[in-house]
XYZ file of C-alpha atoms in Angstrom:
719
model
C 136.447 122.294 144.368
C 136.135 123.202 148.251
C 132.780 122.669 149.654
C 130.812 125.572 151.164
C 131.073 126.257 154.750
C 127.858 126.219 156.707
C 127.977 129.926 156.947
C 128.316 130.397 153.144
C 125.293 127.937 152.617
C 123.358 130.186 154.911
C 123.939 133.269 153.220
C 123.052 131.918 149.999
C 120.212 130.453 151.209
C 118.621 133.704 152.081
C 119.152 134.712 148.459
C 117.898 131.592 146.729
C 114.348 130.621 146.321
C 114.865 126.990 147.195
C 114.287 125.432 150.757
C 117.375 126.230 153.221
C 120.124 123.636 153.108
C 123.386 123.036 151.599
C 124.672 124.799 148.293
C 124.630 121.425 146.582
C 120.858 120.545 147.581
C 119.747 123.994 146.195
C 121.681 123.549 143.091
C 120.024 119.807 142.819
C 116.607 121.462 143.198
C 117.022 123.992 140.729
C 118.377 121.492 138.074
C 115.733 118.889 138.744
C 112.799 121.517 138.388
C 113.895 123.792 135.673
C 113.787 122.566 132.162
C 116.130 123.652 129.454
C 113.219 124.920 127.727
C 112.458 127.447 130.511
C 112.465 131.077 129.959
C 115.547 131.693 131.770
C 119.381 131.643 131.101
C 121.595 128.855 132.335
C 122.737 129.917 135.841
C 119.993 132.753 136.209
C 118.426 132.931 139.370
C 114.582 132.749 139.446
C 112.268 135.001 141.492
C 109.631 132.930 143.467
C 106.876 133.971 140.817
C 108.877 133.122 137.902
C 109.591 129.650 139.290
C 105.832 129.067 139.905
C 104.902 129.980 136.352
C 107.624 127.629 135.120
C 106.520 124.529 137.170
C 102.898 124.974 136.257
C 103.727 125.179 132.632
C 105.726 122.171 133.013
C 103.082 120.237 134.914
C 100.502 121.350 132.479
C 102.803 119.765 129.529
C 103.290 116.773 131.117
C 99.477 116.448 131.633
C 98.804 116.828 128.003
C 101.894 114.334 127.284
C 99.677 111.694 129.290
C 96.412 112.412 127.278
C 95.657 109.949 124.265
C 97.336 110.937 120.931
C 93.938 112.442 119.625
C 93.490 114.852 122.382
C 97.262 116.188 122.520
C 96.823 119.097 119.710
C 94.034 121.409 118.869
C 93.344 119.750 115.595
C 93.237 116.246 116.965
C 91.341 117.513 119.885
C 88.975 118.904 117.503
C 88.692 115.586 115.298
C 88.418 113.563 118.754
C 85.558 115.792 119.816
C 83.737 115.374 116.288
C 84.021 111.750 116.380
C 82.827 111.646 120.061
C 79.803 113.891 119.220
C 79.124 111.420 116.358
C 79.027 108.521 118.525
C 76.701 110.504 121.180
C 74.552 110.913 118.342
C 73.866 107.447 117.341
C 73.545 106.191 121.071
C 69.601 106.178 120.475
C 70.218 103.743 117.438
C 72.990 101.566 118.757
C 71.818 100.959 122.535
C 68.880 99.213 121.373
C 70.869 97.189 119.178
C 73.605 96.653 121.538
C 70.943 95.398 124.286
C 69.661 93.065 121.709
C 73.031 91.668 121.223
C 73.471 91.528 124.874
C 70.166 89.540 125.274
C 71.247 86.852 122.387
C 74.915 86.245 124.010
C 73.027 86.050 127.606
C 70.565 83.590 126.218
C 73.147 81.575 124.419
C 75.633 81.577 127.532
C 72.379 80.315 130.014
C 71.570 77.711 127.299
C 75.171 76.501 127.338
C 75.214 76.419 131.133
C 71.907 74.702 131.430
C 72.894 72.192 128.802
C 76.349 71.493 130.673
C 77.957 72.197 127.367
C 81.555 72.477 128.380
C 81.191 69.203 130.429
C 79.574 67.152 127.448
C 82.060 68.258 124.974
C 84.827 67.303 127.330
C 83.348 63.609 128.067
C 82.779 63.297 124.328
C 86.393 64.521 123.284
C 87.880 61.341 125.673
C 85.271 58.893 124.716
C 83.872 58.718 128.204
C 80.200 60.166 127.152
C 78.564 56.915 128.077
C 80.210 56.805 131.452
C 79.368 60.471 132.458
C 75.671 60.441 130.720
C 73.912 59.862 133.860
C 75.988 62.580 135.963
C 75.360 64.968 132.862
C 71.535 64.396 133.108
C 71.430 64.848 136.779
C 73.249 68.390 136.317
C 71.022 69.395 133.536
C 68.160 68.719 135.670
C 69.504 70.605 138.382
C 70.153 73.408 136.632
C 66.883 73.645 134.854
C 65.258 73.745 138.158
C 67.431 76.379 139.364
C 66.680 78.357 136.249
C 62.806 78.013 136.534
C 62.888 78.819 140.449
C 64.999 81.819 139.691
C 62.908 83.181 136.600
C 59.574 82.380 139.244
C 61.369 84.365 142.126
C 62.281 87.275 139.746
C 58.588 87.603 138.601
C 57.216 87.203 142.302
C 59.562 89.893 143.441
C 58.660 92.202 140.513
C 54.995 91.979 141.249
C 55.409 92.580 144.948
C 57.443 95.654 144.379
C 55.134 97.171 141.947
C 52.284 96.534 144.517
C 54.460 98.282 147.258
C 56.366 100.668 146.022
C 55.329 101.615 142.432
C 56.851 101.250 138.946
C 60.086 103.404 139.746
C 62.289 100.781 141.460
C 61.327 98.496 138.131
C 62.213 101.050 135.984
C 65.574 101.433 137.595
C 65.992 97.911 137.687
C 65.059 97.422 134.093
C 67.540 100.356 133.135
C 70.264 98.632 134.819
C 69.561 95.386 133.437
C 69.502 97.041 129.798
C 72.859 98.738 130.606
C 74.240 95.257 131.624
C 72.860 93.840 128.262
C 74.320 96.676 126.396
C 77.754 96.173 127.806
C 77.649 92.388 127.337
C 76.585 93.178 123.549
C 78.995 95.925 122.912
C 81.449 95.537 120.028
C 84.377 93.626 121.003
C 87.716 92.502 119.262
C 87.589 89.014 118.259
C 83.825 88.467 118.520
C 82.232 86.805 115.216
C 80.239 89.460 112.956
C 81.177 92.144 115.232
C 83.081 95.637 114.090
C 86.514 96.266 116.102
C 86.315 99.404 118.045
C 89.579 101.008 119.118
C 89.964 103.641 121.938
C 89.778 106.627 119.845
C 89.560 107.375 116.158
C 91.925 104.638 114.308
C 94.086 106.620 111.787
C 97.430 105.770 110.191
C 98.901 108.157 112.880
C 98.733 105.048 115.097
C 100.266 102.658 112.666
C 103.237 105.299 111.854
C 104.229 105.868 115.397
C 108.162 105.002 115.912
C 107.701 101.973 118.174
C 104.756 100.514 116.146
C 106.864 100.972 112.919
C 109.881 99.533 114.352
C 107.902 96.184 115.689
C 106.393 96.163 111.959
C 109.964 95.938 110.552
C 110.805 93.052 113.167
C 107.824 91.213 112.644
C 108.389 91.312 108.746
C 111.961 90.059 109.140
C 113.306 93.470 107.795
C 115.182 93.982 110.851
C 116.577 91.961 113.746
C 114.765 91.595 117.144
C 117.399 93.843 118.829
C 117.631 96.276 115.951
C 115.965 99.635 115.384
C 115.206 102.459 112.869
C 116.341 105.904 112.448
C 113.946 108.637 111.440
C 115.874 110.849 108.864
C 112.605 112.951 108.846
C 109.155 113.124 110.758
C 106.485 111.357 109.288
C 104.436 113.514 106.772
C 100.720 113.002 106.492
C 99.290 114.479 103.401
C 95.877 113.995 101.944
C 97.107 110.703 99.782
C 99.089 108.810 102.778
C 101.707 108.881 105.184
C 105.373 109.335 104.202
C 108.607 108.700 106.304
C 112.042 108.489 105.558
C 113.965 105.865 107.509
C 117.644 104.758 107.946
C 118.220 101.033 108.478
C 120.657 99.502 110.671
C 124.073 99.159 109.323
C 123.995 95.537 108.508
C 120.618 95.997 106.260
C 120.221 96.740 102.709
C 117.257 99.019 101.315
C 117.068 96.203 98.379
C 116.367 93.446 100.804
C 113.697 95.662 102.772
C 112.046 96.231 99.386
C 111.956 92.694 98.554
C 109.849 91.875 101.698
C 107.329 94.488 100.622
C 104.435 91.954 100.938
C 105.434 90.973 104.775
C 105.870 94.646 105.757
C 102.382 95.177 104.466
C 100.947 92.380 106.207
C 102.769 93.871 109.470
C 101.467 96.919 108.788
C 97.902 95.549 108.471
C 97.440 97.196 105.000
C 97.262 95.775 101.396
C 100.612 95.853 99.389
C 99.073 98.243 96.900
C 98.984 100.829 99.684
C 102.634 100.553 100.406
C 105.552 101.801 98.407
C 109.198 101.733 99.413
C 111.592 103.289 97.394
C 115.436 103.488 97.933
C 116.864 106.878 98.425
C 119.707 107.544 95.877
C 122.110 110.179 95.028
C 123.857 112.825 97.652
C 120.880 112.447 99.904
C 120.639 108.629 100.312
C 122.671 105.480 100.463
C 122.265 101.721 100.431
C 120.483 101.718 103.810
C 118.106 104.604 103.314
C 114.309 103.938 102.184
C 111.276 106.166 101.774
C 108.068 104.510 103.080
C 104.658 105.637 101.792
C 101.453 104.147 103.225
C 98.240 105.310 101.474
C 95.058 106.175 103.273
C 92.895 104.010 100.596
C 93.439 102.160 97.722
C 95.224 104.553 95.268
C 93.965 102.796 92.211
C 90.433 102.700 92.965
C 89.786 106.245 91.792
C 88.694 106.522 88.346
C 91.395 106.631 85.643
C 93.024 110.150 84.461
C 92.553 111.365 81.203
C 95.718 111.087 78.625
C 96.873 114.832 77.880
C 97.461 113.499 74.293
C 93.391 113.653 73.826
C 93.615 117.451 73.730
C 97.559 117.832 72.473
C 97.472 119.648 69.035
C 100.802 117.915 68.262
C 103.582 116.113 70.057
C 107.635 115.900 69.924
C 108.336 112.339 70.192
C 111.822 113.497 71.331
C 110.106 114.281 74.502
C 108.770 111.483 76.963
C 105.183 110.760 76.480
C 102.512 111.100 79.264
C 102.237 107.410 80.526
C 100.304 107.677 83.844
C 101.127 108.298 87.590
C 102.223 106.457 90.710
C 100.165 105.836 93.733
C 101.249 108.982 95.286
C 100.195 111.124 92.266
C 103.718 111.591 90.733
C 103.646 111.834 86.911
C 105.389 109.138 84.948
C 106.380 109.531 81.205
C 107.642 106.945 79.111
C 110.645 107.643 76.575
C 110.312 106.026 73.081
C 113.391 107.151 71.315
C 116.816 105.174 72.094
C 114.663 101.936 73.412
C 112.302 99.641 72.510
C 109.260 98.364 74.586
C 107.501 95.121 75.465
C 104.226 95.005 77.361
C 102.787 91.953 78.660
C 99.546 90.952 80.472
C 96.617 88.583 80.623
C 93.591 89.147 78.691
C 91.369 92.296 79.502
C 93.932 94.144 81.728
C 94.530 97.054 79.407
C 97.377 96.029 77.209
C 95.884 97.108 74.211
C 94.943 100.757 75.815
C 98.610 101.013 77.391
C 100.315 100.155 73.856
C 98.232 102.934 71.887
C 99.494 105.631 74.449
C 103.339 105.987 72.965
C 101.692 104.848 69.213
C 99.167 108.054 69.624
C 102.044 110.437 70.549
C 103.983 109.118 67.540
C 101.040 109.772 65.302
C 100.862 113.425 66.793
C 104.393 114.212 65.505
C 104.293 114.750 61.689
C 108.199 113.828 61.526
C 107.584 110.318 62.714
C 106.850 107.040 60.517
C 104.486 104.911 61.919
C 104.164 101.298 61.241
C 101.230 99.253 62.663
C 100.669 95.349 62.670
C 97.455 94.387 64.598
C 97.491 90.964 65.117
C 94.198 90.585 66.681
C 92.327 91.834 63.407
C 90.127 94.150 65.662
C 89.373 98.056 65.493
C 91.412 98.977 68.360
C 94.339 100.291 65.724
C 92.199 101.129 62.764
C 92.382 104.906 63.434
C 96.105 104.684 62.960
C 95.429 103.714 59.472
C 95.164 107.499 58.569
C 98.991 108.264 59.442
C 100.708 104.720 59.350
C 103.450 104.323 56.811
C 102.480 100.704 56.622
C 99.474 99.212 58.253
C 98.637 95.484 58.540
C 95.592 94.196 60.138
C 95.385 90.556 60.889
C 97.683 87.808 61.409
C 97.130 85.332 58.530
C 99.793 83.586 56.280
C 99.469 86.552 53.844
C 99.719 89.346 56.596
C 102.675 87.517 58.249
C 104.504 87.632 54.722
C 103.616 91.316 54.221
C 105.041 91.966 57.488
C 108.281 90.540 56.816
C 108.465 92.444 53.715
C 107.879 95.448 55.725
C 110.518 94.703 58.416
C 112.943 93.765 55.642
C 112.690 97.134 54.276
C 112.983 98.523 57.599
C 115.854 96.448 58.452
C 117.609 97.840 55.051
C 116.893 101.193 55.913
C 118.622 100.736 59.713
C 121.511 99.641 57.450
C 121.573 102.331 54.900
C 121.287 105.086 57.659
C 124.535 103.737 59.622
C 126.262 104.001 56.340
C 124.939 107.562 55.921
C 125.685 108.707 59.546
C 129.193 107.507 59.400
C 129.867 110.123 56.474
C 128.255 113.155 58.259
C 130.733 115.347 59.978
C 130.849 115.480 63.791
C 128.763 118.682 64.161
C 125.749 117.277 62.534
C 126.325 113.829 64.067
C 128.642 113.758 66.895
C 128.076 110.318 68.338
C 126.907 107.851 64.954
C 123.423 108.303 66.138
C 120.431 110.405 64.757
C 119.613 113.786 66.235
C 116.644 115.846 66.209
C 117.905 117.864 63.664
C 118.454 114.944 61.220
C 115.303 113.393 61.960
C 113.099 116.385 61.341
C 114.958 117.112 58.158
C 113.349 115.699 55.023
C 116.527 116.085 53.224
C 118.113 113.384 55.043
C 115.365 110.836 55.115
C 115.893 109.703 58.304
C 112.347 110.178 60.469
C 111.985 108.532 63.663
C 110.468 105.123 62.970
C 107.748 103.611 65.377
C 106.780 99.662 64.711
C 103.768 98.690 67.023
C 102.721 95.450 66.933
C 99.967 94.272 68.939
C 99.574 90.371 69.794
C 102.963 89.629 68.735
C 102.470 85.990 69.429
C 100.275 85.587 66.647
C 102.872 86.465 64.307
C 105.758 84.704 65.765
C 103.744 81.391 65.865
C 103.089 81.257 62.165
C 104.497 77.816 61.209
C 104.033 77.930 57.561
C 107.373 77.218 55.758
C 108.925 80.654 54.516
C 110.004 78.938 51.140
C 107.071 76.992 49.928
C 109.805 74.673 48.059
C 111.483 73.899 51.391
C 108.642 72.615 53.682
C 111.005 71.591 56.544
C 113.231 74.897 56.279
C 112.601 78.228 58.120
C 108.979 79.113 59.203
C 107.391 82.616 58.606
C 107.128 83.111 62.205
C 111.159 82.493 62.545
C 111.947 85.131 59.944
C 109.537 87.785 61.607
C 111.630 87.099 65.035
C 114.850 87.559 63.359
C 114.091 90.635 61.639
C 112.356 91.996 64.976
C 115.631 91.048 66.780
C 117.948 92.693 64.455
C 115.838 95.832 64.565
C 115.641 95.888 68.085
C 119.655 95.464 68.540
C 120.683 97.854 65.746
C 117.676 100.194 65.200
C 117.574 102.487 68.236
C 120.750 104.463 67.115
C 119.248 104.628 63.650
C 115.960 106.072 64.917
C 113.838 102.763 65.131
C 111.703 101.880 68.000
C 109.651 98.846 68.626
C 106.573 98.770 70.505
C 105.401 95.029 71.076
C 102.295 93.910 73.354
C 101.398 90.424 73.961
C 98.918 88.478 76.253
C 101.052 85.489 76.453
C 104.428 86.485 77.805
C 106.036 83.024 77.669
C 109.568 82.571 76.683
C 108.798 80.084 74.046
C 106.605 82.578 72.382
C 109.079 85.469 72.614
C 112.467 84.028 72.575
C 115.547 85.344 74.772
C 117.245 86.598 71.729
C 114.203 89.173 70.947
C 113.119 89.898 74.319
C 116.595 90.470 75.885
C 116.883 93.599 73.204
C 113.995 95.264 74.305
C 115.143 97.855 76.785
C 111.880 98.970 78.398
C 109.313 96.724 80.223
C 105.988 97.075 81.345
C 104.062 94.182 82.872
C 100.198 94.623 83.854
C 98.650 91.768 85.716
C 99.981 88.048 84.972
C 99.117 84.654 86.067
C 102.241 83.724 87.615
C 105.578 85.024 88.837
C 107.494 83.044 86.075
C 105.210 84.992 83.486
C 106.223 88.760 85.404
C 110.005 87.662 84.811
C 109.551 86.745 81.142
C 108.304 90.578 80.713
C 110.534 92.500 83.402
C 113.512 89.920 83.349
C 115.595 87.645 84.994
C 116.103 88.112 89.016
C 113.392 90.829 89.022
C 110.815 88.393 91.320
C 113.916 87.649 93.783
C 113.937 91.453 93.929
C 110.240 91.764 95.004
C 108.995 92.746 91.402
C 106.228 90.545 90.845
C 103.126 91.486 88.524
C 101.147 88.343 89.138
C 100.638 90.197 92.672
C 98.535 92.938 90.915
C 94.971 92.883 91.398
C 92.824 92.190 88.480
C 90.370 94.887 89.549
C 93.220 97.271 89.045
C 92.993 97.669 85.025
C 95.776 99.647 83.438
C 98.250 99.268 86.595
C 101.433 97.641 85.935
C 105.124 97.681 86.746
C 107.179 99.579 84.511
C 111.197 99.132 84.328
C 113.938 100.249 82.322
C 116.539 97.432 81.602
C 119.103 99.016 79.134
C 120.447 102.279 80.836
C 119.511 104.243 77.871
C 116.459 105.798 79.335
C 115.870 107.649 82.756
C 113.767 104.844 84.038
C 115.087 103.097 86.932
C 116.741 99.863 86.101
C 116.794 98.922 89.793
C 113.398 98.949 91.042
C 110.111 98.841 88.855
C 107.687 101.607 89.316
C 104.038 100.842 89.762
C 102.142 103.042 87.206
C 98.609 103.205 86.623
C 98.381 104.412 82.976
C 96.504 107.354 81.378
C 93.004 106.405 79.701
C 92.924 107.215 76.201
C 89.436 106.173 74.345
C 89.539 105.250 70.653
C 87.309 108.207 69.947
C 89.907 110.230 70.898
C 92.669 108.543 69.255
C 90.715 108.904 66.033
C 90.757 112.452 66.396
C 94.484 112.722 67.363
C 95.014 110.575 64.261
C 92.905 113.174 62.274
C 95.318 116.020 63.566
C 98.396 114.095 62.914
C 97.225 113.270 59.318
C 96.771 117.119 58.661
C 100.134 117.945 60.266
C 101.876 115.550 57.961
C 99.930 116.895 54.799
C 101.082 120.276 55.942
C 104.399 118.943 56.467
C 104.618 116.766 53.236
C 105.367 113.635 55.545
C 102.462 111.748 54.646
C 103.958 108.329 52.898
C 103.156 104.922 52.491
C 99.821 103.206 52.831
C 98.360 106.392 54.654
C 99.164 108.130 51.167
C 97.589 105.357 49.003
C 101.019 103.799 48.201
C 100.949 100.343 49.410
C 103.379 98.869 46.899
C 106.856 98.178 48.635
C 109.795 99.094 46.577
C 112.261 96.248 45.713
C 115.448 96.142 47.538
C 118.801 96.592 45.857
C 120.240 92.914 45.611
C 123.370 93.836 47.309
C 121.549 95.280 50.205
C 119.479 92.313 50.556
C 122.894 89.886 50.637
C 124.390 92.366 53.130
C 121.045 92.413 55.142
C 121.056 88.596 55.211
C 124.427 88.275 56.846
C 124.128 90.954 59.426
C 120.734 89.819 60.383
C 122.105 86.007 60.679
C 125.101 87.511 62.896
C 122.826 88.996 65.013
C 120.616 85.991 65.360
C 123.492 83.757 65.866
C 124.386 85.655 68.812
C 123.985 84.396 72.069
C 120.765 85.217 73.682
C 121.717 87.097 77.120
C 119.004 88.649 79.044
C 120.332 91.763 80.784
C 120.234 91.788 84.192
C 120.674 94.717 86.410
C 123.873 94.225 88.803
C 121.271 95.460 91.622
C 118.724 92.757 91.128
C 121.351 90.232 91.518
C 121.982 88.246 94.663
C 125.178 89.848 96.309
C 127.134 86.680 95.951
C 126.732 86.523 91.879
C 127.088 90.393 91.776
C 130.520 89.980 93.067
C 131.495 86.705 91.119
C 130.645 88.728 87.889
C 133.329 90.843 88.350
C 135.948 88.103 89.176
C 135.053 85.392 86.429
C 137.335 85.614 83.537
C 135.732 85.671 79.997
C 137.731 82.715 79.008
C 137.027 80.627 82.141
C 135.288 77.316 81.608
C 134.870 73.963 83.584
C 134.879 73.297 87.353
C 136.697 75.759 89.865
C 137.185 75.272 93.378
C 134.833 76.811 95.844
C 137.665 78.021 98.340
C 139.203 79.409 95.372
C 136.243 81.664 94.165
C 135.593 82.486 97.894
C 139.504 83.867 98.058
C 138.746 86.014 94.968
C 135.864 87.799 96.803
C 137.334 87.476 100.085
C 134.590 85.027 101.386
C 134.851 82.002 103.429
C 134.397 78.516 101.381
C 131.429 77.762 103.511
C 129.712 81.206 103.248
C 130.286 80.962 99.370
C 128.683 77.468 99.035
C 125.517 78.401 101.034
C 125.283 81.682 98.979
C 125.406 79.814 95.749
C 122.763 77.281 96.716
C 120.158 80.199 97.806
C 121.075 81.705 94.497
C 120.077 78.640 92.612
C 123.444 77.675 91.233
C 123.259 73.804 91.537
C 126.601 71.986 93.204
C 129.158 70.436 90.539
C 128.047 66.738 92.175
C 131.456 65.724 92.580
C 134.519 66.801 94.406
C 138.223 67.393 93.227
C 141.064 65.768 94.725
C 144.155 68.326 95.311
C 147.855 67.253 94.713
C 147.622 66.349 98.430
C 144.946 63.925 98.295
C 142.368 66.049 99.986
C 138.535 66.240 98.179
C 137.671 69.796 97.743
C 134.298 71.205 96.629
C 133.831 72.365 93.153
C 131.188 74.687 91.206
C 130.681 74.368 87.470
C 131.482 77.906 85.939
C 128.738 77.556 83.334
C 126.103 77.204 86.125
C 127.147 80.447 87.527
C 127.108 81.969 84.168
C 123.413 80.706 83.765
C 122.271 82.327 87.081
C 123.914 85.567 85.686
C 121.891 85.355 82.750
C 124.261 84.705 80.464
């Protein structure tokens, strides 16, 4: 473009409200001083008055932006003003205390100076105290004399001032000295026994700022030192805490950040119970997007929420049961149909209270058959005796044998239901599973059946011989475990659900064959991360799910995880839930309502109806049941592990290992299958806990190559 002539510049300069000069200078001035947000269209000429108003507004906005955060908006100014007024109101109380602290600090500093404490300590540290003792003594005497002379001079000067000029100079000097002592004795960071005071009210708004949050992620090792975060949404502050949606750098995964929750909580200076990290799934999320929530206070310190079951007239067990709420107040429900539940915790953490929630819902459904075995012999489950088809209280040998008979009755019923379901037409039974219509119609005789067993370890640990004539044969506890495993594996489709609770979550107590069939897990406070993994499943500790980190004071708080894909629970990340509270008096009233409903519907059966005798099983059914139970228990025990809980290398290898592949295989060959390098694969396998084969295989060319045992990989995969 041709440059304007001097004459054109002169003519345009007369029209523009800018200093005379070239057209380029005028345009530069206009571009620099008029913001895009100014109330003028691009290219519009401004009058002198409009320019001054725009410039004044811009300068005001810049001045506000330079203020501390708590003074930038009307709301924050109001809050800061209230805080400032509060601090001013307590000055008469806090000033004397600050003066007292200042006097104490000053006196301590003076005494350290007189005693030559620094010199003394240095000489003692290098074993030269004897050589320096004479010199230290001289300095101490000199400083003592200086102190006495200074104090005497101050006293004489004060007396002379009082006689010559009155008390006003002394009062002024005393005020200045008091202010100095108050300044020395003010609350300061790092001073022992002193409260930290920041410039302005300390709120989570300070912590949740963009720069501070990025620094926290870097300090926790969640992102690299040169990486940043992308805020998908602006931080939102509600009555419970801060919420922000973040996109991680392309090289980072949400699951890795979630596993670093404790480190991130430390970087944010909050307890981990106040920090919740959730991966954003579905169309609105991806593998690198997370929701971060930081509570204003401990979300589990408030009184527990009463269960809606306490006042429910009835309940349909096909609907999920009200279970509790998350730290953010989101309601959590527990599905009972199609799955079984394992609850584990150390004593006095609310395990029994939790187990009674779904069982109470079952008691309120007149079309549910309830079977209860209380291995603690207490009164915790006694109210259910009013509605239970079978009720066992105690874990003596006789109780264990009755439990076997009850479970054999249930197992035979499971097998019989499958026979009848297979003969039904597709409209009534479309998927070889019970339906609400089938379970509610007494003509079919297939009600939903819930088997609740508290302190399951007391039954599984019964070491009495099952056959008294064969003392070295199968034990009573083994038989109970076999039957529970069969029901847990095959029963959900036939309408059977297990609810097992234990205060001893140990792999020896609850074998893998049984534990692996329980699709829903709830872990309250445990002592070790190994006990947490026993409940939640293999791989959960590495994924950041550890119930041993829960606080003992948070009774009824635990990690809820779905492990079988049959329910709406997330199988990838456990949800921290504070369960509802349901007192035994409320449970007793609910059972009374449930009994009345059963009497009205004609579904009160078994022990609750006075029929304690068990019907003898058909010999053919007994033989078939024995074969089916044996087949289930002989099958290899596999602890289900969700692919998202596995280290990346194991998840990739799970897709390339053949079912019939055994023995050792070259690391380079496996690396080629997943498009990795042999070195990277070997290091990743070691981090995932896969041991080396301990030897190398020699290739036809004579070069040794590293190998790994396929069985070791399968063990790490949980199979």
